[in-house]
Amino acid sequence: MINLFSDTQTKPTEGMRRAMYEAEVGDEQRLADPTVNALQERTAELLGHQAGLFLPSGTMCNEIAFRLHIRPGGDEVILDRTAHPLLFESGGPASLSGAMLNPLDGDGGIFSAQQVEAAIRPAADRYAPRSRLVSVEQTTNVGGGRVWPLSTIRSVLGAARAHDLRAHMDGARLMNAVVASGVAAADYASGFDSAWIDFTKGLGAPIGAVLAGSRDLIQEAWRYKQMMGGAMRQAGIVAAAGLYALDHHVDRLAEDHANARLLAEGLAEIPGVDLELDRVETNIVVFSVENALNVGEALRAAEVQVTRLDATRLRAVTHLDVDRAGIERALEVMREVIPAAA
């Protein structure tokens, strides 16, 4: 099976497994795990924040961050219509934080400061939810792996700050944006009240993400980590994978981007496929066919796995477990299967 379902499908490399085996560990709940502490400190510095908190998943990073920023009584989050908290977190913002979600129609997951301004509720309107938080997803997921330009991020942050709103960055694939753009992670993330990166996607770790923010915010985040069952014990075994990923798997993201470009160029030549090449910026390729259900099932039967997003769109994600030869084999299958199944 050539697995292009997601970059979450990666398995730890031999070097990463060795680092996990050799990790020095302790009780992370008592701040006594040196490997966890090292990963938290390194990630906070990388993102331009004071402190970090190691969590089992990126979803928990989003949920804890929303809980930190949202007040009881009708607070609202402004985010893109395709954002992960809205589509893939089981209604967590509503259930765990009581948050209203106000979705914007961005361009490939990227919205503008003008859209934020238009979405913000009048502060004196007692009939409406209270605008409280703006959430940005870098890179965009369902939006197609698009990279938020730094200028757009700064203008969106400016709009949020002008209305005393808080700001959160879902940085699940932030390092893909860094490699694709050459912009430092801290330049993207430091202006937000909270930001995080995931180690289980393109960075190839089996578990874990780190939420970063001010020392006071992270101290409060510990409370919700405990409340939501995210506190662990000798977690250095998995934190070591994150440290290894930062040392060895960041620069190689460029290979995934090159493979995504190769895949996109090949797909664009297949009859029945609709794809905009200039919108393929990182490791995610979203393409359209007439019948995505049939095509997806036919590809899986032919041992190429992609994700069906809706009735006409499919998503393929490149990662370290699929090399250039794997992409070329996938294209051979796609050239045969898609015209017949679409």
One Martini backbone bead per residue (centre of mass of N, CA, C, O) as a GRO file, in nm:
protein
  342
    1MET     BB    1   0.093   0.038   0.026
    2ILE     BB    2   0.033   0.370  -0.072
    3ASN     BB    3   0.042   0.618   0.182
    4LEU     BB    4  -0.168   0.925   0.136
    5PHE     BB    5  -0.364   0.998   0.370
    6SER     BB    6  -0.117   1.087   0.572
    7ASP     BB    7   0.143   1.215   0.783
    8THR     BB    8   0.040   1.026   1.029
    9GLN     BB    9   0.164   0.742   0.901
   10THR     BB   10   0.420   0.752   1.027
   11LYS     BB   11   0.721   0.595   1.120
   12PRO     BB   12   0.969   0.531   1.306
   13THR     BB   13   1.282   0.551   1.290
   14GLU     BB   14   1.566   0.410   1.384
   15GLY     BB   15   1.682   0.662   1.523
   16MET     BB   16   1.428   0.726   1.691
   17ARG     BB   17   1.413   0.461   1.846
   18ARG     BB   18   1.684   0.495   1.984
   19ALA     BB   19   1.619   0.757   2.133
   20MET     BB   20   1.386   0.636   2.297
   21TYR     BB   21   1.548   0.410   2.440
   22GLU     BB   22   1.772   0.632   2.562
   23ALA     BB   23   1.593   0.788   2.736
   24GLU     BB   24   1.556   1.013   2.980
   25VAL     BB   25   1.358   0.971   3.281
   26GLY     BB   26   1.045   1.078   3.443
   27ASP     BB   27   0.816   1.272   3.619
   28GLU     BB   28   0.626   1.496   3.451
   29GLN     BB   29   0.423   1.596   3.674
   30ARG     BB   30   0.701   1.684   3.849
   31LEU     BB   31   0.921   1.793   3.644
   32ALA     BB   32   1.128   1.509   3.611
   33ASP     BB   33   1.162   1.512   3.293
   34PRO     BB   34   1.426   1.592   3.096
   35THR     BB   35   1.311   1.546   2.807
   36VAL     BB   36   1.056   1.709   2.828
   37ASN     BB   37   1.187   1.974   2.916
   38ALA     BB   38   1.359   2.009   2.662
   39LEU     BB   39   1.127   2.021   2.456
   40GLN     BB   40   0.974   2.260   2.573
   41GLU     BB   41   1.206   2.467   2.560
   42ARG     BB   42   1.273   2.441   2.257
   43THR     BB   43   0.990   2.511   2.145
   44ALA     BB   44   0.950   2.785   2.271
   45GLU     BB   45   1.194   2.913   2.132
   46LEU     BB   46   1.110   2.851   1.839
   47LEU     BB   47   0.821   3.024   1.887
   48GLY     BB   48   0.870   3.277   2.086
   49HIS     BB   49   0.839   3.168   2.388
   50GLN     BB   50   0.850   3.097   2.734
   51ALA     BB   51   0.665   2.826   2.714
   52GLY     BB   52   0.594   2.467   2.751
   53LEU     BB   53   0.365   2.182   2.655
   54PHE     BB   54   0.336   1.850   2.674
   55LEU     BB   55   0.133   1.659   2.444
   56PRO     BB   56  -0.032   1.399   2.288
   57SER     BB   57  -0.185   1.628   2.105
   58GLY     BB   58  -0.308   1.868   1.894
   59THR     BB   59  -0.599   1.870   1.987
   60MET     BB   60  -0.527   1.940   2.282
   61CYS     BB   61  -0.403   2.208   2.220
   62ASN     BB   62  -0.657   2.343   2.114
   63GLU     BB   63  -0.846   2.288   2.358
   64ILE     BB   64  -0.677   2.429   2.574
   65ALA     BB   65  -0.654   2.703   2.439
   66PHE     BB   66  -0.953   2.765   2.429
   67ARG     BB   67  -0.997   2.740   2.738
   68LEU     BB   68  -0.806   2.980   2.807
   69HIS     BB   69  -0.963   3.209   2.624
   70ILE     BB   70  -1.245   3.121   2.708
   71ARG     BB   71  -1.544   3.241   2.829
   72PRO     BB   72  -1.811   3.227   2.992
   73GLY     BB   73  -2.094   3.333   2.791
   74GLY     BB   74  -2.050   3.340   2.454
   75ASP     BB   75  -1.792   3.289   2.321
   76GLU     BB   76  -1.586   3.355   2.022
   77VAL     BB   77  -1.456   3.196   1.727
   78ILE     BB   78  -1.233   3.285   1.471
   79LEU     BB   79  -1.241   3.093   1.163
   80ASP     BB   80  -1.210   2.861   0.942
   81ARG     BB   81  -1.416   2.637   0.774
   82THR     BB   82  -1.152   2.417   0.758
   83ALA     BB   83  -1.088   2.383   1.043
   84HIS     BB   84  -1.010   2.153   1.276
   85PRO     BB   85  -1.203   2.232   1.521
   86LEU     BB   86  -1.460   2.210   1.330
   87LEU     BB   87  -1.413   1.908   1.183
   88PHE     BB   88  -1.197   1.716   1.402
   89GLU     BB   89  -1.311   1.762   1.739
   90SER     BB   90  -1.603   1.665   1.832
   91GLY     BB   91  -1.701   1.946   1.954
   92GLY     BB   92  -1.498   2.055   2.173
   93PRO     BB   93  -1.536   2.365   2.200
   94ALA     BB   94  -1.826   2.332   2.312
   95SER     BB   95  -1.787   2.117   2.539
   96LEU     BB   96  -1.514   2.241   2.689
   97SER     BB   97  -1.575   2.583   2.637
   98GLY     BB   98  -1.842   2.708   2.509
   99ALA     BB   99  -1.794   2.760   2.204
  100MET     BB  100  -1.822   2.964   1.950
  101LEU     BB  101  -1.834   2.942   1.585
  102ASN     BB  102  -1.683   3.161   1.327
  103PRO     BB  103  -1.688   3.113   0.997
  104LEU     BB  104  -1.469   3.152   0.726
  105ASP     BB  105  -1.411   3.231   0.375
  106GLY     BB  106  -1.139   3.130   0.265
  107ASP     BB  107  -0.828   3.091   0.087
  108GLY     BB  108  -0.733   2.792   0.152
  109GLY     BB  109  -0.767   2.890   0.476
  110ILE     BB  110  -0.725   3.203   0.408
  111PHE     BB  111  -0.766   3.498   0.575
  112SER     BB  112  -0.855   3.827   0.647
  113ALA     BB  113  -0.867   4.122   0.810
  114GLN     BB  114  -1.139   4.207   0.688
  115GLN     BB  115  -1.293   3.954   0.781
  116VAL     BB  116  -1.249   3.997   1.079
  117GLU     BB  117  -1.377   4.273   1.108
  118ALA     BB  118  -1.663   4.174   1.004
  119ALA     BB  119  -1.696   3.946   1.244
  120ILE     BB  120  -1.694   4.139   1.465
  121ARG     BB  121  -1.855   4.215   1.742
  122PRO     BB  122  -2.018   4.428   1.913
  123ALA     BB  123  -1.947   4.498   2.237
  124ALA     BB  124  -2.254   4.621   2.312
  125ASP     BB  125  -2.390   4.350   2.220
  126ARG     BB  126  -2.613   4.149   2.407
  127TYR     BB  127  -2.720   3.946   2.164
  128ALA     BB  128  -2.435   3.857   2.108
  129PRO     BB  129  -2.165   3.723   2.077
  130ARG     BB  130  -1.829   3.718   2.191
  131SER     BB  131  -1.553   3.827   2.074
  132ARG     BB  132  -1.222   3.655   2.145
  133LEU     BB  133  -1.102   3.465   1.900
  134VAL     BB  134  -0.823   3.391   1.684
  135SER     BB  135  -0.773   3.128   1.434
  136VAL     BB  136  -0.475   2.975   1.295
  137GLU     BB  137  -0.369   2.769   1.010
  138GLN     BB  138  -0.028   2.628   1.002
  139THR     BB  139  -0.100   2.491   0.772
  140THR     BB  140  -0.330   2.411   0.567
  141ASN     BB  141  -0.537   2.145   0.514
  142VAL     BB  142  -0.804   2.139   0.344
  143GLY     BB  143  -0.681   2.390   0.184
  144GLY     BB  144  -0.382   2.256   0.076
  145GLY     BB  145  -0.107   2.353   0.222
  146ARG     BB  146  -0.107   2.643   0.285
  147VAL     BB  147   0.073   2.951   0.318
  148TRP     BB  148   0.095   3.190   0.536
  149PRO     BB  149   0.161   3.498   0.513
  150LEU     BB  150   0.314   3.717   0.714
  151SER     BB  151   0.144   3.967   0.640
  152THR     BB  152  -0.131   3.836   0.705
  153ILE     BB  153  -0.083   3.767   0.996
  154ARG     BB  154  -0.027   4.059   1.091
  155SER     BB  155  -0.304   4.175   1.006
  156VAL     BB  156  -0.479   3.986   1.177
  157LEU     BB  157  -0.351   4.063   1.446
  158GLY     BB  158  -0.423   4.361   1.428
  159ALA     BB  159  -0.728   4.322   1.433
  160ALA     BB  160  -0.745   4.175   1.702
  161ARG     BB  161  -0.603   4.391   1.883
  162ALA     BB  162  -0.799   4.632   1.820
  163HIS     BB  163  -1.030   4.431   1.984
  164ASP     BB  164  -0.907   4.252   2.219
  165LEU     BB  165  -0.809   3.991   2.098
  166ARG     BB  166  -0.721   3.675   2.074
  167ALA     BB  167  -0.447   3.441   1.971
  168HIS     BB  168  -0.420   3.140   1.758
  169MET     BB  169  -0.191   2.869   1.667
  170ASP     BB  170  -0.219   2.612   1.434
  171GLY     BB  171   0.097   2.419   1.401
  172ALA     BB  172   0.101   2.131   1.276
  173ARG     BB  173   0.261   2.255   0.988
  174LEU     BB  174   0.479   2.480   1.038
  175MET     BB  175   0.748   2.354   0.924
  176ASN     BB  176   0.653   2.358   0.634
  177ALA     BB  177   0.642   2.665   0.613
  178VAL     BB  178   0.936   2.720   0.678
  179VAL     BB  179   1.062   2.559   0.442
  180ALA     BB  180   0.898   2.698   0.205
  181SER     BB  181   0.971   3.018   0.296
  182GLY     BB  182   1.211   3.092   0.524
  183VAL     BB  183   1.050   3.138   0.777
  184ALA     BB  184   1.048   3.168   1.094
  185ALA     BB  185   0.871   3.038   1.348
  186ALA     BB  186   0.869   3.295   1.532
  187ASP     BB  187   0.752   3.489   1.321
  188TYR     BB  188   0.478   3.342   1.311
  189ALA     BB  189   0.417   3.277   1.648
  190SER     BB  190   0.486   3.515   1.860
  191GLY     BB  191   0.207   3.695   1.826
  192PHE     BB  192   0.074   3.480   1.985
  193ASP     BB  193  -0.064   3.351   2.272
  194SER     BB  194  -0.078   3.075   2.107
  195ALA     BB  195   0.122   2.777   2.021
  196TRP     BB  196   0.191   2.495   1.790
  197ILE     BB  197   0.346   2.168   1.749
  198ASP     BB  198   0.379   1.877   1.553
  199PHE     BB  199   0.537   1.539   1.551
  200THR     BB  200   0.325   1.334   1.372
  201LYS     BB  201   0.387   1.423   1.097
  202GLY     BB  202   0.641   1.522   0.911
  203LEU     BB  203   0.834   1.453   1.168
  204GLY     BB  204   0.762   1.130   1.255
  205ALA     BB  205   0.620   1.088   1.514
  206PRO     BB  206   0.403   0.895   1.728
  207ILE     BB  207   0.388   1.139   1.947
  208GLY     BB  208   0.303   1.467   1.992
  209ALA     BB  209   0.297   1.802   2.144
  210VAL     BB  210   0.352   2.170   2.165
  211LEU     BB  211   0.256   2.418   2.385
  212ALA     BB  212   0.274   2.778   2.361
  213GLY     BB  213   0.368   3.051   2.595
  214SER     BB  214   0.329   3.185   2.864
  215ARG     BB  215   0.391   3.108   3.182
  216ASP     BB  216   0.102   3.152   3.286
  217LEU     BB  217  -0.046   2.992   3.067
  218ILE     BB  218   0.102   2.717   3.114
  219GLN     BB  219   0.022   2.682   3.405
  220GLU     BB  220  -0.283   2.663   3.335
  221ALA     BB  221  -0.259   2.427   3.126
  222TRP     BB  222  -0.196   2.207   3.332
  223ARG     BB  223  -0.478   2.183   3.448
  224TYR     BB  224  -0.608   2.079   3.174
  225LYS     BB  225  -0.431   1.840   3.136
  226GLN     BB  226  -0.534   1.695   3.384
  227MET     BB  227  -0.844   1.708   3.328
  228MET     BB  228  -0.806   1.559   3.024
  229GLY     BB  229  -0.576   1.326   3.055
  230GLY     BB  230  -0.260   1.431   2.967
  231ALA     BB  231  -0.108   1.325   3.190
  232MET     BB  232   0.207   1.187   3.269
  233ARG     BB  233   0.511   1.029   3.306
  234GLN     BB  234   0.748   0.865   3.125
  235ALA     BB  235   0.759   1.074   2.849
  236GLY     BB  236   1.051   1.073   2.726
  237ILE     BB  237   1.017   0.851   2.515
  238VAL     BB  238   0.846   1.052   2.324
  239ALA     BB  239   1.005   1.319   2.339
  240ALA     BB  240   1.257   1.213   2.190
  241ALA     BB  241   1.123   1.218   1.911
  242GLY     BB  242   1.098   1.527   1.893
  243LEU     BB  243   1.400   1.592   1.911
  244TYR     BB  244   1.483   1.426   1.667
  245ALA     BB  245   1.308   1.575   1.462
  246LEU     BB  246   1.446   1.855   1.492
  247ASP     BB  247   1.733   1.741   1.400
  248HIS     BB  248   1.629   1.544   1.123
  249HIS     BB  249   1.311   1.643   0.994
  250VAL     BB  250   1.303   1.932   0.868
  251ASP     BB  251   1.467   1.967   0.600
  252ARG     BB  252   1.322   1.707   0.464
  253LEU     BB  253   1.051   1.842   0.384
  254ALA     BB  254   1.139   1.917   0.096
  255GLU     BB  255   1.085   1.634  -0.020
  256ASP     BB  256   0.778   1.638   0.014
  257HIS     BB  257   0.733   1.882  -0.168
  258ALA     BB  258   0.851   1.759  -0.424
  259ASN     BB  259   0.654   1.515  -0.430
  260ALA     BB  260   0.397   1.684  -0.451
  261ARG     BB  261   0.468   1.815  -0.720
  262LEU     BB  262   0.491   1.554  -0.881
  263LEU     BB  263   0.204   1.459  -0.827
  264ALA     BB  264   0.052   1.706  -0.937
  265GLU     BB  265   0.161   1.697  -1.227
  266GLY     BB  266   0.049   1.415  -1.288
  267LEU     BB  267  -0.252   1.465  -1.225
  268ALA     BB  268  -0.300   1.706  -1.430
  269GLU     BB  269  -0.278   1.486  -1.684
  270ILE     BB  270  -0.541   1.355  -1.598
  271PRO     BB  271  -0.829   1.260  -1.691
  272GLY     BB  272  -1.068   1.421  -1.469
  273VAL     BB  273  -0.864   1.625  -1.342
  274ASP     BB  274  -0.868   1.886  -1.090
  275LEU     BB  275  -0.585   2.121  -1.076
  276GLU     BB  276  -0.388   2.363  -0.889
  277LEU     BB  277  -0.056   2.410  -0.898
  278ASP     BB  278  -0.018   2.696  -0.746
  279ARG     BB  279  -0.150   2.551  -0.466
  280VAL     BB  280   0.116   2.381  -0.432
  281GLU     BB  281   0.335   2.425  -0.139
  282THR     BB  282   0.366   2.143  -0.004
  283ASN     BB  283   0.230   1.816   0.113
  284ILE     BB  284  -0.053   1.897  -0.024
  285VAL     BB  285  -0.307   1.734  -0.234
  286VAL     BB  286  -0.581   1.877  -0.404
  287PHE     BB  287  -0.843   1.704  -0.584
  288SER     BB  288  -1.067   1.668  -0.864
  289VAL     BB  289  -1.365   1.475  -0.922
  290GLU     BB  290  -1.666   1.341  -1.001
  291ASN     BB  291  -1.607   1.063  -0.809
  292ALA     BB  292  -1.463   1.020  -0.508
  293LEU     BB  293  -1.561   0.750  -0.405
  294ASN     BB  294  -1.479   0.568  -0.640
  295VAL     BB  295  -1.183   0.652  -0.659
  296GLY     BB  296  -1.094   0.587  -0.372
  297GLU     BB  297  -1.166   0.282  -0.382
  298ALA     BB  298  -0.995   0.210  -0.635
  299LEU     BB  299  -0.724   0.293  -0.518
  300ARG     BB  300  -0.724   0.106  -0.275
  301ALA     BB  301  -0.747  -0.160  -0.441
  302ALA     BB  302  -0.456  -0.055  -0.579
  303GLU     BB  303  -0.271   0.055  -0.335
  304VAL     BB  304  -0.392   0.362  -0.296
  305GLN     BB  305  -0.404   0.606  -0.038
  306VAL     BB  306  -0.665   0.835   0.027
  307THR     BB  307  -0.866   1.126   0.084
  308ARG     BB  308  -1.199   1.202   0.139
  309LEU     BB  309  -1.367   1.513   0.155
  310ASP     BB  310  -1.587   1.470  -0.077
  311ALA     BB  311  -1.764   1.424  -0.367
  312THR     BB  312  -1.490   1.562  -0.539
  313ARG     BB  313  -1.259   1.538  -0.316
  314LEU     BB  314  -0.905   1.484  -0.280
  315ARG     BB  315  -0.632   1.367  -0.062
  316ALA     BB  316  -0.271   1.408  -0.069
  317VAL     BB  317   0.011   1.297   0.141
  318THR     BB  318   0.331   1.363   0.204
  319HIS     BB  319   0.620   1.160   0.324
  320LEU     BB  320   0.883   0.971   0.464
  321ASP     BB  321   0.737   0.682   0.364
  322VAL     BB  322   0.739   0.832   0.071
  323ASP     BB  323   0.901   0.821  -0.208
  324ARG     BB  324   0.960   0.885  -0.529
  325ALA     BB  325   0.895   0.596  -0.622
  326GLY     BB  326   0.614   0.593  -0.489
  327ILE     BB  327   0.495   0.822  -0.657
  328GLU     BB  328   0.533   0.690  -0.933
  329ARG     BB  329   0.353   0.446  -0.870
  330ALA     BB  330   0.096   0.604  -0.804
  331LEU     BB  331   0.068   0.731  -1.088
  332GLU     BB  332   0.030   0.475  -1.245
  333VAL     BB  333  -0.236   0.403  -1.107
  334MET     BB  334  -0.394   0.667  -1.160
  335ARG     BB  335  -0.390   0.657  -1.472
  336GLU     BB  336  -0.574   0.398  -1.468
  337VAL     BB  337  -0.811   0.449  -1.252
  338ILE     BB  338  -0.949   0.729  -1.275
  339PRO     BB  339  -1.085   0.720  -1.561
  340ALA     BB  340  -1.258   0.460  -1.479
  341ALA     BB  341  -1.397   0.584  -1.197
  342ALA     BB  342  -1.511   0.884  -1.255
   0.00000   0.00000   0.00000
